Amino acid sequence: MVGQTYPSDSLFHELFGASSTDSQGDLRLNFEHRQSGWTFNADYQLAAFYGDRFSLPNDSRRLLDLTSVIDQSDDSALVQRLDRLWVGYASEKAVVRFGRQALSWGNGLFYAPMDLVNPFDPAAVDTEYKAGDDMLYLQYLTDSGADIQGAYVIRRDALNGEMNGSVATTAFKYHGFAGVGEFDVLVARQYGDDVLGLSASRGVGSAQWGGDLVLTKTNIDTYLQLVSNLSYSWNWAGRNMSGAIEYYFNGFGQHSGDYSPVTLAHNPDLLRRLLRGESFTLGRHYLAASVMIEMTPLWSLSPTILMNAADPSGLFQLVTNYSLSDNITLLASLNIPLGNDGSEFGGIESGLPGRYLSTDAGVFAQLAWYF
């Protein structure tokens, strides 16, 4: 369930009123069979939606259409889909998988420029299942412990529905070791753009440092993205705690800090990434921090701040995770945007005089039963 409120000068206020509520119920059945090195995986999802602002999953860009809308009206829908469907073979040193699967690369804790395929929104609360794509995945393990991974993500052109190599992703990543640290080298072709990535992590005293550096060459310009983070765990007042802080530089972001529709229209490389769900930020400099506090062995609280350092504006989240029993978990959050009108988190201009794409406080709640 998601509840959202809107200020009086928000364009959403005119569309939905002072508040909106969206509810979703999911049934997920995970099936996996292993035999003689072979694995078959299929995850079925039945989802019911009701509310004002829900959006339905679709496979229009994917190779396989594994989503079916059973019923849909103005304020409700029932959808079934296969979120995972792949077959694979694993030997002592090699792995091959083909089909609908998820892929995660990079060391970003909040922002993930090296995670090329369906990265999570930094503000996402439920990150249990990452969206999958149709791909061929390869991995080879060396005797030294290093490994080489490769992925070819097959997509369809959004305009004509035909398979097109210009919208595919071809990526290779080498993971190795240097002293007490680890590193990755990424070479990729993403939607026709050339991508080079470097990633590293190592212990710094009792803390853990990680970072990614990604260069992307488009037909317009070459862009740099950088993320650097530090995480640390400790005990205070008898409670286990862990914290993380991260800086993110987004070279695709607006130089001027002007996020009006007219100005954004002159930054097509940024807009393409926003529309494809590869990026979630409009500016260039971001700070993020979070602390997980173990209130009891079954209950944790995590205050989090995501901040555009140039606006300045931000999003404050208070996330709680409570294990009600061995197979029932409550996940909830309070989300409060901070910033002036016209700022990224305070609400950017809508293009209509005196109206902003802004929100006030919102809540998220999810009750999960595992069986």
XYZ file of C-alpha atoms in Angstrom:
371
model
C 0.000 0.000 0.000
C 1.244 3.473 -0.926
C -0.345 6.654 0.418
C 0.719 10.025 -0.950
C -0.258 13.624 -0.148
C 0.121 16.661 -2.413
C 0.560 20.408 -1.784
C -2.020 22.801 -3.213
C 0.337 24.070 -5.947
C 1.123 20.566 -7.206
C -0.137 19.436 -10.601
C -0.881 16.087 -8.943
C -3.287 17.910 -6.597
C -5.401 18.859 -9.600
C -5.349 15.272 -10.880
C -5.839 13.294 -7.651
C -6.878 15.787 -4.987
C -5.070 16.314 -1.689
C -4.037 12.657 -1.466
C -4.007 9.351 -3.315
C -3.877 5.730 -2.211
C -2.707 2.727 -4.203
C -2.912 -0.888 -3.104
C -1.261 -3.934 -4.604
C -1.441 -7.613 -3.734
C 1.128 -10.072 -5.078
C 1.239 -13.845 -5.172
C 4.682 -15.087 -6.175
C 5.450 -18.766 -6.762
C 9.128 -19.605 -7.253
C 10.055 -22.883 -8.957
C 13.567 -24.241 -9.460
C 14.751 -27.668 -10.585
C 18.383 -28.827 -10.616
C 19.793 -31.966 -12.193
C 23.290 -32.946 -13.385
C 24.538 -29.366 -13.576
C 21.388 -28.072 -15.273
C 18.987 -25.614 -13.637
C 15.507 -24.551 -14.693
C 14.022 -21.510 -12.951
C 10.508 -20.081 -13.297
C 8.931 -17.465 -10.991
C 5.208 -16.823 -11.484
C 3.623 -13.585 -10.272
C -0.081 -12.755 -9.964
C -0.608 -9.078 -9.094
C -3.797 -7.158 -8.307
C -3.764 -3.337 -8.421
C -6.269 -0.820 -7.085
C -5.911 2.942 -6.762
C -5.166 6.239 -8.471
C -1.559 6.090 -9.694
C -0.528 2.474 -10.202
C 1.450 1.485 -13.291
C 1.388 -1.979 -14.843
C 4.474 -3.991 -15.778
C 4.893 -4.665 -19.476
C 7.330 -6.477 -21.737
C 7.085 -4.244 -24.810
C 10.868 -3.747 -24.895
C 11.787 -7.324 -23.964
C 12.403 -10.279 -26.277
C 9.685 -12.413 -24.672
C 6.215 -11.175 -23.757
C 5.652 -12.970 -20.447
C 3.046 -10.537 -19.072
C -0.716 -10.870 -19.489
C -3.372 -8.396 -18.318
C -6.292 -10.532 -17.138
C -8.605 -7.625 -16.345
C -8.286 -3.835 -16.246
C -10.531 -0.872 -15.433
C -9.936 2.804 -14.632
C -8.903 2.122 -11.024
C -8.005 -1.587 -10.900
C -6.161 -4.307 -12.779
C -5.226 -7.972 -12.505
C -1.961 -9.054 -14.125
C -0.077 -12.333 -14.357
C 3.506 -12.695 -15.505
C 6.667 -14.745 -15.359
C 9.242 -12.590 -13.590
C 11.952 -15.233 -14.058
C 12.196 -17.886 -16.767
C 15.642 -19.225 -17.523
C 17.592 -22.404 -18.120
C 21.246 -22.736 -17.220
C 24.192 -25.070 -16.945
C 27.029 -24.830 -14.415
C 30.292 -26.750 -14.373
C 33.193 -26.393 -11.965
C 34.447 -23.245 -13.696
C 31.746 -22.052 -16.081
C 28.131 -20.876 -15.915
C 25.752 -20.374 -18.844
C 22.161 -19.098 -18.463
C 19.574 -17.983 -20.998
C 16.175 -16.390 -20.433
C 14.461 -13.891 -18.131
C 16.881 -13.217 -15.257
C 18.319 -10.407 -13.143
C 21.836 -8.987 -13.220
C 23.523 -6.679 -10.682
C 26.985 -5.144 -11.018
C 28.904 -2.382 -9.243
C 29.571 -1.152 -5.707
C 26.930 1.575 -5.440
C 24.884 1.348 -2.238
C 22.277 3.987 -3.158
C 23.234 5.085 -6.678
C 24.487 2.422 -9.096
C 25.983 3.807 -12.341
C 27.725 0.496 -13.107
C 24.498 -1.503 -12.764
C 23.439 -1.285 -16.405
C 20.352 -3.527 -16.382
C 17.287 -2.433 -14.371
C 18.968 -0.692 -11.407
C 16.867 0.026 -8.327
C 15.558 3.525 -7.687
C 17.635 4.905 -4.754
C 14.333 5.669 -2.982
C 12.954 2.134 -3.435
C 11.992 0.506 -0.130
C 11.184 -3.016 -1.338
C 14.312 -4.331 -3.078
C 13.755 -8.052 -2.568
C 13.210 -8.847 -6.255
C 14.940 -7.002 -9.064
C 13.228 -6.762 -12.450
C 14.580 -9.295 -14.913
C 15.458 -9.006 -18.586
C 15.866 -11.534 -21.391
C 19.559 -12.238 -21.762
C 22.366 -14.678 -22.345
C 24.654 -14.711 -19.294
C 28.130 -16.265 -19.146
C 30.643 -16.613 -16.323
C 34.084 -18.224 -16.197
C 36.046 -18.752 -12.982
C 39.858 -18.768 -13.089
C 42.187 -20.742 -10.842
C 43.201 -17.526 -9.047
C 39.621 -16.842 -7.905
C 39.035 -14.091 -10.460
C 36.130 -14.377 -12.865
C 34.938 -13.056 -16.207
C 31.244 -12.359 -16.767
C 29.439 -11.545 -19.973
C 25.854 -10.622 -20.763
C 23.893 -9.965 -23.932
C 20.493 -8.380 -23.212
C 18.087 -8.745 -26.138
C 15.503 -5.987 -26.565
C 12.845 -4.820 -28.994
C 12.617 -1.356 -30.490
C 9.943 0.629 -28.646
C 8.683 2.152 -31.915
C 8.119 -0.934 -34.073
C 8.440 -3.872 -31.670
C 11.203 -5.466 -33.755
C 14.393 -6.928 -32.296
C 17.160 -4.410 -32.847
C 20.819 -4.607 -31.928
C 20.954 -0.837 -31.450
C 18.822 -1.153 -28.286
C 20.612 -4.232 -26.924
C 23.244 -4.375 -24.191
C 26.500 -6.272 -24.643
C 28.723 -6.225 -21.564
C 31.832 -7.969 -20.254
C 33.193 -7.584 -16.729
C 36.413 -8.865 -15.185
C 36.549 -9.256 -11.405
C 39.968 -9.579 -9.801
C 41.979 -9.055 -6.633
C 44.738 -6.583 -5.767
C 46.290 -7.122 -2.343
C 43.498 -6.884 0.225
C 41.161 -5.211 -2.263
C 38.984 -6.254 -5.184
C 38.378 -4.565 -8.526
C 36.214 -4.817 -11.646
C 36.755 -3.692 -15.224
C 33.650 -3.260 -17.387
C 33.429 -2.854 -21.159
C 29.952 -2.535 -22.645
C 27.797 -1.381 -25.520
C 24.521 -0.007 -24.119
C 21.763 1.214 -26.465
C 24.426 2.142 -29.011
C 26.620 3.947 -26.459
C 30.140 2.846 -25.501
C 30.644 2.263 -21.767
C 33.863 1.759 -19.795
C 33.681 1.132 -16.055
C 36.172 0.688 -13.218
C 35.127 -0.494 -9.778
C 37.037 -1.172 -6.571
C 36.475 -2.067 -2.924
C 38.648 -2.684 0.133
C 38.689 -2.506 3.880
C 39.702 0.789 5.496
C 40.362 0.034 9.134
C 37.117 -1.412 10.457
C 35.099 0.167 7.630
C 34.507 -0.915 4.040
C 35.083 1.409 1.087
C 33.675 0.917 -2.408
C 33.465 2.965 -5.565
C 32.594 2.960 -9.272
C 33.793 5.145 -12.125
C 31.882 4.923 -15.412
C 32.561 6.682 -18.730
C 29.810 6.704 -21.366
C 30.382 7.924 -24.924
C 27.195 8.815 -26.817
C 26.801 10.417 -30.229
C 26.519 13.777 -28.419
C 29.217 13.789 -25.725
C 31.244 11.730 -23.246
C 29.923 11.606 -19.681
C 31.477 10.663 -16.354
C 29.649 9.065 -13.439
C 31.325 8.470 -10.099
C 30.154 6.895 -6.872
C 32.175 6.502 -3.667
C 30.881 5.113 -0.385
C 31.943 4.058 3.080
C 30.085 1.601 5.321
C 30.707 0.719 8.964
C 29.100 -1.459 11.646
C 29.221 -0.947 15.403
C 27.415 -1.520 18.675
C 25.925 1.366 20.665
C 23.828 1.224 23.818
C 23.539 -2.529 23.420
C 22.170 -2.262 19.868
C 23.776 -3.437 16.640
C 24.049 -0.601 14.121
C 25.390 -0.196 10.610
C 25.767 2.978 8.614
C 26.702 4.072 5.117
C 27.481 7.358 3.409
C 27.834 7.866 -0.335
C 28.717 10.584 -2.833
C 27.456 10.352 -6.412
C 28.442 12.504 -9.378
C 26.124 12.305 -12.383
C 27.734 13.739 -15.492
C 24.440 13.422 -17.382
C 22.773 15.856 -14.962
C 21.810 19.464 -15.564
C 24.726 21.883 -15.237
C 22.516 24.850 -14.389
C 20.261 23.227 -11.802
C 17.302 24.310 -13.950
C 14.874 21.390 -14.255
C 12.120 23.100 -16.233
C 10.654 21.088 -19.147
C 12.151 23.480 -21.706
C 15.650 23.121 -20.256
C 15.407 19.352 -19.818
C 14.381 19.025 -23.464
C 17.890 20.201 -24.391
C 19.446 17.243 -22.538
C 18.283 14.212 -24.572
C 20.935 11.856 -23.168
C 19.589 12.412 -19.648
C 15.947 12.098 -20.732
C 16.589 8.804 -22.522
C 18.070 7.316 -19.368
C 15.204 8.557 -17.238
C 12.640 7.040 -19.622
C 14.483 3.699 -19.767
C 14.739 3.496 -15.981
C 18.543 3.597 -15.998
C 18.801 6.861 -14.049
C 16.665 8.542 -11.396
C 18.399 11.893 -10.898
C 18.274 15.275 -12.650
C 21.264 17.033 -11.066
C 24.983 16.357 -10.818
C 26.034 16.158 -7.161
C 24.335 13.884 -4.611
C 24.914 12.770 -1.048
C 23.195 9.826 0.622
C 23.426 8.453 4.148
C 21.655 5.772 6.135
C 21.859 4.126 9.557
C 20.296 0.756 10.388
C 19.425 0.472 14.083
C 18.567 -2.972 15.434
C 15.951 -2.044 18.028
C 15.391 -5.731 18.848
C 16.580 -8.914 17.104
C 13.281 -8.864 15.158
C 12.814 -5.117 14.575
C 15.032 -2.569 12.816
C 14.725 1.157 12.041
C 16.648 2.812 9.201
C 16.612 6.614 8.792
C 17.879 7.548 5.314
C 18.536 10.835 3.526
C 18.996 11.291 -0.236
C 20.152 14.808 -1.076
C 20.763 16.870 -4.178
C 23.724 18.863 -2.858
C 23.344 21.691 -5.389
C 19.637 22.579 -4.927
C 19.736 21.873 -2.053
C 16.813 19.463 -1.689
C 16.350 15.939 -0.449
C 14.184 13.016 0.539
C 14.057 11.775 4.130
C 12.935 8.191 4.669
C 12.310 6.302 7.887
C 12.136 2.589 7.088
C 11.073 -0.089 9.545
C 11.380 -3.848 9.126
C 9.602 -6.044 11.673
C 9.627 -9.846 11.663
C 6.188 -10.722 13.066
C 6.826 -14.480 12.903
C 9.041 -17.010 11.153
C 7.242 -16.383 7.854
C 5.535 -12.968 8.175
C 7.386 -9.651 7.775
C 6.183 -6.045 7.914
C 8.106 -3.515 5.827
C 7.059 0.148 6.038
C 8.422 3.635 5.445
C 7.631 7.303 5.953
C 8.838 9.467 3.048
C 9.202 13.242 3.407
C 10.479 15.401 0.511
C 12.546 18.453 1.469
C 13.191 21.501 -0.705
C 11.747 24.597 -2.337
C 9.472 24.705 -5.367
C 11.523 24.200 -8.508
C 14.102 21.995 -6.780
C 14.448 18.302 -7.604
C 12.900 16.871 -4.444
C 10.783 19.923 -3.651
C 9.066 19.579 -7.032
C 10.235 20.612 -10.487
C 8.247 22.919 -12.764
C 5.420 21.210 -14.646
C 5.336 23.601 -17.583
C 2.070 25.130 -16.347
C 2.264 28.497 -14.534
C 2.398 28.093 -10.755
C 2.147 24.287 -10.882
C 4.891 21.869 -9.830
C 5.451 18.125 -10.020
C 5.631 18.006 -6.232
C 4.527 15.781 -3.377
C 4.209 16.085 0.388
C 4.670 13.289 2.908
C 3.919 9.727 1.835
C 3.814 6.285 3.417
C 4.570 2.773 2.200
C 3.519 -0.451 3.939
C 3.962 -4.072 2.910
C 3.009 -7.276 4.714
C 4.772 -10.339 3.303
C 3.906 -13.978 4.033
C 6.392 -16.647 2.948
C 5.248 -20.231 2.516
